[in-house]
């Protein structure tokens, strides 16, 4: 396979490249090394974290703040990286 090969549709991808089951059907949080922690005092409720989470593991709590569903969060850190107010810190997972 060529590096940076372009595909015209998802059907053109090699079968091994596509997850067979959506993340919401598989709890994946058990192998996380770092977990995101939201600081509500710094959070401005812009929901950029919610929009950029590749695992759809950010929900909205009863106060309107983003809330991490740790059953599905893989700890990738994208939410922390994209947060414009630095309200999400990645903390080492305690086992």
Coordinates of N, CA and C in Angstrom, one line a residue:
X1 N 0.8 -1.2 0.0 CA 0.0 0.0 0.0 C 0.9 1.2 0.0
X2 N 0.5 2.2 -0.8 CA 1.3 3.5 -0.9 C 1.0 4.3 0.3
X3 N 2.1 5.0 0.8 CA 1.9 6.0 1.8 C 1.0 7.2 1.3
X4 N 0.1 7.7 2.2 CA -0.8 8.8 1.8 C -1.6 8.5 0.6
X5 N -2.0 7.2 0.4 CA -2.9 6.8 -0.7 C -4.3 7.4 -0.5
X6 N -4.8 7.9 -1.5 CA -6.2 8.5 -1.5 C -7.2 7.5 -1.8
X7 N -8.4 7.6 -1.1 CA -9.5 6.7 -1.4 C -10.7 7.5 -1.8
X8 N -11.5 7.1 -2.7 CA -12.6 7.9 -3.2 C -13.8 7.7 -2.2
X9 N -13.9 6.6 -1.5 CA -15.0 6.4 -0.6 C -14.5 5.4 0.5
X10 N -15.3 5.2 1.5 CA -15.0 4.3 2.6 C -15.0 2.8 2.1
X11 N -15.8 2.6 1.1 CA -15.8 1.2 0.6 C -14.5 0.8 -0.1
X12 N -13.7 1.8 -0.5 CA -12.4 1.5 -1.1 C -11.3 1.1 -0.1
X13 N -11.5 1.4 1.2 CA -10.5 1.1 2.2 C -10.3 -0.4 2.4
X14 N -9.1 -0.8 2.7 CA -8.9 -2.2 3.1 C -9.8 -2.6 4.3
X15 N -10.3 -3.8 4.3 CA -11.3 -4.2 5.3 C -10.7 -4.0 6.7
X16 N -9.5 -4.3 7.0 CA -8.9 -4.2 8.3 C -8.8 -2.7 8.8
X17 N -9.0 -1.7 7.9 CA -8.8 -0.3 8.3 C -10.1 0.2 8.9
X18 N -11.2 -0.5 8.8 CA -12.5 0.0 9.3 C -13.0 -0.8 10.5
X19 N -13.3 -0.1 11.6 CA -13.8 -0.8 12.7 C -15.1 -1.5 12.4
X20 N -15.2 -2.7 12.8 CA -16.4 -3.5 12.5 C -17.6 -3.2 13.4
X21 N -17.4 -2.5 14.5 CA -18.4 -2.2 15.5 C -18.2 -0.8 15.9
X22 N -19.2 0.1 16.0 CA -19.1 1.4 16.5 C -18.6 1.4 17.9
X23 N -17.8 2.5 18.3 CA -17.3 2.6 19.6 C -18.3 2.5 20.7
X24 N -19.5 3.0 20.5 CA -20.5 3.0 21.5 C -21.0 1.6 21.8
X25 N -20.7 0.6 21.0 CA -21.0 -0.7 21.3 C -19.9 -1.5 22.0
X26 N -18.8 -0.9 22.2 CA -17.6 -1.5 22.8 C -17.1 -0.6 23.9
X27 N -17.1 -1.0 25.1 CA -16.5 -0.2 26.2 C -15.0 -0.3 26.1
X28 N -14.3 0.8 25.9 CA -12.9 0.8 25.6 C -12.1 1.6 26.6
X29 N -12.7 2.1 27.7 CA -12.0 2.9 28.6 C -11.0 2.1 29.5
X30 N -11.1 0.8 29.6 CA -10.3 0.1 30.5 C -8.8 0.1 30.2
X31 N -8.4 0.4 29.0 CA -6.9 0.4 28.7 C -6.4 1.8 28.5
X32 N -7.0 2.8 29.0 CA -6.6 4.1 29.0 C -5.4 4.3 29.9
X33 N -4.4 5.1 29.6 CA -3.3 5.5 30.4 C -3.5 6.8 31.1
X34 N -4.0 7.8 30.3 CA -4.3 9.1 30.8 C -5.8 9.4 30.6
X35 N -6.4 10.1 31.6 CA -7.8 10.5 31.5 C -8.0 12.0 31.5
X36 N -8.9 12.5 30.7 CA -9.1 13.9 30.7 C -10.0 14.3 31.9
X37 N -9.7 15.4 32.5 CA -10.4 15.9 33.7 C -10.8 17.3 33.4
X38 N -12.1 17.6 33.4 CA -12.6 18.9 33.1 C -12.7 19.8 34.4
X39 N -12.1 21.0 34.3 CA -12.2 22.0 35.4 C -13.4 22.9 35.0
X40 N -14.5 22.7 35.8 CA -15.7 23.5 35.5 C -15.5 25.0 35.8
X41 N -14.5 25.4 36.6 CA -14.3 26.8 36.8 C -13.6 27.5 35.6
X42 N -12.9 26.7 34.8 CA -12.3 27.3 33.6 C -13.2 27.0 32.4
X43 N -14.1 26.1 32.4 CA -14.9 25.7 31.2 C -15.8 26.8 30.9
X44 N -15.8 27.2 29.6 CA -16.7 28.2 29.1 C -17.9 27.7 28.3
X45 N -18.1 26.4 28.3 CA -19.2 25.7 27.7 C -19.2 25.9 26.2
X46 N -18.0 25.9 25.5 CA -18.0 26.1 24.1 C -18.3 24.8 23.3
X47 N -18.1 23.7 24.0 CA -18.3 22.3 23.5 C -17.5 22.0 22.3
X48 N -16.3 22.6 22.2 CA -15.3 22.2 21.2 C -14.9 20.8 21.5
X49 N -14.7 20.4 22.8 CA -14.3 19.1 23.2 C -15.4 18.1 22.7
X50 N -16.6 18.4 22.9 CA -17.7 17.5 22.5 C -17.7 17.3 21.0
X51 N -17.4 18.3 20.2 CA -17.4 18.2 18.8 C -16.2 17.5 18.2
X52 N -15.1 17.5 18.9 CA -13.9 16.9 18.4 C -13.6 15.5 18.9
X53 N -14.3 15.1 19.9 CA -14.1 13.7 20.5 C -14.3 12.6 19.5
X54 N -13.3 11.9 19.1 CA -13.5 10.8 18.1 C -14.2 9.6 18.6
X55 N -14.4 9.5 19.9 CA -15.1 8.3 20.5 C -16.5 8.7 21.0
X56 N -16.9 9.9 20.7 CA -18.3 10.3 21.2 C -18.5 10.0 22.7
X57 N -17.4 10.3 23.5 CA -17.5 10.0 24.9 C -17.7 11.2 25.8
X58 N -18.0 12.3 25.2 CA -18.3 13.5 25.9 C -19.8 13.8 25.9
X59 N -20.4 13.9 27.0 CA -21.8 14.1 27.2 C -22.0 15.5 27.8
X60 N -23.2 15.9 28.0 CA -23.5 17.2 28.6 C -24.2 16.9 30.0
X61 N -23.7 17.4 31.1 CA -24.3 17.1 32.4 C -25.5 18.0 32.6
X62 N -26.1 17.8 33.8 CA -27.4 18.5 34.1 C -27.2 20.0 34.3
X63 N -25.9 20.4 34.5 CA -25.6 21.8 34.7 C -25.2 22.5 33.3
X64 N -25.2 21.7 32.3 CA -24.8 22.2 30.9 C -23.3 22.1 30.7
X65 N -22.5 21.4 31.5 CA -21.1 21.3 31.3 C -20.8 20.0 30.6
X66 N -19.7 20.0 29.8 CA -19.3 18.7 29.2 C -18.9 17.7 30.4
X67 N -19.2 16.5 30.1 CA -18.9 15.4 31.1 C -18.3 14.2 30.3
X68 N -17.2 13.7 30.8 CA -16.5 12.5 30.1 C -17.2 11.2 30.5
X69 N -17.5 10.4 29.6 CA -18.0 9.1 29.8 C -16.8 8.2 29.8
X70 N -16.2 7.8 30.9 CA -15.0 7.1 31.0 C -15.1 5.6 30.5
X71 N -16.3 5.1 30.4 CA -16.5 3.8 29.8 C -16.0 3.7 28.4
X72 N -16.1 4.8 27.7 CA -15.7 4.8 26.3 C -14.5 5.7 25.9
X73 N -14.1 6.6 26.8 CA -13.0 7.5 26.5 C -11.7 6.6 26.5
X74 N -10.9 6.8 25.4 CA -9.6 6.1 25.3 C -8.5 6.9 25.8
X75 N -8.7 8.2 26.2 CA -7.6 9.0 26.7 C -6.7 9.6 25.6
X76 N -7.2 9.8 24.5 CA -6.4 10.3 23.4 C -5.9 11.7 23.6
X77 N -6.6 12.5 24.4 CA -6.2 13.9 24.7 C -6.6 14.9 23.7
X78 N -7.3 14.6 22.6 CA -7.7 15.6 21.6 C -8.6 16.7 22.3
X79 N -9.5 16.3 23.2 CA -10.3 17.3 23.9 C -9.4 18.3 24.6
X80 N -8.4 17.8 25.3 CA -7.5 18.7 26.1 C -6.8 19.6 25.2
X81 N -6.3 19.1 24.1 CA -5.5 19.8 23.1 C -6.3 20.9 22.5
X82 N -7.6 20.6 22.2 CA -8.4 21.6 21.5 C -9.1 22.6 22.3
X83 N -9.2 22.4 23.6 CA -9.9 23.3 24.6 C -9.2 24.7 24.5
X84 N -10.0 25.7 24.1 CA -9.4 27.0 24.0 C -9.1 27.7 25.4
X85 N -9.7 27.2 26.4 CA -9.5 27.8 27.7 C -8.7 26.9 28.7
X86 N -8.1 25.9 28.1 CA -7.2 25.0 28.9 C -8.0 24.4 30.2
X87 N -9.2 24.1 30.0 CA -10.1 23.6 31.0 C -10.0 22.1 31.2
X88 N -9.3 21.4 30.3 CA -9.3 20.0 30.3 C -7.8 19.6 30.5
X89 N -7.5 18.9 31.6 CA -6.1 18.4 31.8 C -6.1 16.9 31.7
X90 N -5.0 16.4 31.2 CA -4.8 14.9 31.1 C -4.1 14.5 32.4
X91 N -4.7 13.6 33.1 CA -4.1 13.1 34.3 C -3.8 11.6 34.2
X92 N -2.8 11.1 34.8 CA -2.4 9.7 34.7 C -3.5 8.9 35.4
X93 N -3.9 7.8 34.7 CA -4.9 6.9 35.2 C -4.4 6.1 36.4
X94 N -5.2 6.1 37.4 CA -4.9 5.3 38.6 C -5.5 3.9 38.5
X95 N -4.8 2.9 38.6 CA -5.3 1.5 38.5 C -5.3 0.8 39.8

